[in-house]
Amino acid sequence: MATKKFALNTKPHEAEIGDVTLQFQPEVMGDTFLDTYSRLQDTMQRLNVDLTDLTSVDLEQVRETTQALRVFLARLMLPESAATFVSWDVLSAAGKVLSSHRTPEEAHEAADGKAKVTVVDNGLRLPDRVLVELLEWVVELYGGGQRPPTSSSASAPASSSPGTPGRAGSRSRGSTSTRGR
């Protein structure tokens, strides 16, 4: 009977950005990641935005794309980090926080119909280049491919390949050396 062991990450992945450490879920199911990533791609396609060239895009489109990117990243974070990273607050005229929300859409819905309230983005503000680097890291982390190095030792080692390493000699031993050519 053969036994195969699979490693699961149990400790959060960490992204250190200046003085802030954001913790991401140790494991994300493939469909959860794909659904979340699909929402981000839908927004970028609707706006016709290329994250590698934001210079030719309308400022309102950049703002909406940045918000969608932040929401995408927050959905993969642990709740405490997500609350630090994204927070759209509904404020009264006196500046009192009436409610906090994880998306700008939720905040605007909560503000609808209320007199003299405003929606303010009170989440962690980061340069676009850092957001794009976080996006690339998260896609590698959860979307397959090689695991990026993390600041924590939370990443589980890769599962070993099946079978045992062979001890047979190489068939190419008789090859002619190319040294000195």
mmCIF file of C-alpha atoms in Angstrom, residues 20-22 70 77-87 102 122-125:
data_model
loop_
_atom_site.group_PDB
_atom_site.id
_atom_site.type_symbol
_atom_site.label_atom_id
_atom_site.label_comp_id
_atom_site.label_asym_id
_atom_site.label_seq_id
_atom_site.Cartn_x
_atom_site.Cartn_y
_atom_site.Cartn_z
ATOM 1 C CA VAL A 20 2.876 47.257 8.395
ATOM 2 C CA THR A 21 2.665 43.486 8.119
ATOM 3 C CA LEU A 22 -0.354 42.200 6.224
ATOM 4 C CA ARG A 70 -7.405 46.639 -3.031
ATOM 5 C CA MET A 77 -6.240 38.554 3.828
ATOM 6 C CA LEU A 78 -7.031 37.579 7.366
ATOM 7 C CA PRO A 79 -9.857 39.776 8.765
ATOM 8 C CA GLU A 80 -7.633 42.023 10.919
ATOM 9 C CA SER A 81 -5.276 42.783 8.034
ATOM 10 C CA ALA A 82 -8.196 43.307 5.651
ATOM 11 C CA ALA A 83 -9.724 45.843 8.072
ATOM 12 C CA THR A 84 -6.423 47.759 8.083
ATOM 13 C CA PHE A 85 -5.990 47.511 4.319
ATOM 14 C CA VAL A 86 -9.486 48.519 3.175
ATOM 15 C CA SER A 87 -12.062 50.604 4.979
ATOM 16 C CA ARG A 102 -14.977 46.612 2.965
ATOM 17 C CA ASN A 122 -9.689 55.295 5.349
ATOM 18 C CA GLY A 123 -7.803 52.181 4.292
ATOM 19 C CA LEU A 124 -4.052 51.781 3.984
ATOM 20 C CA ARG A 125 -2.789 53.922 1.124
#
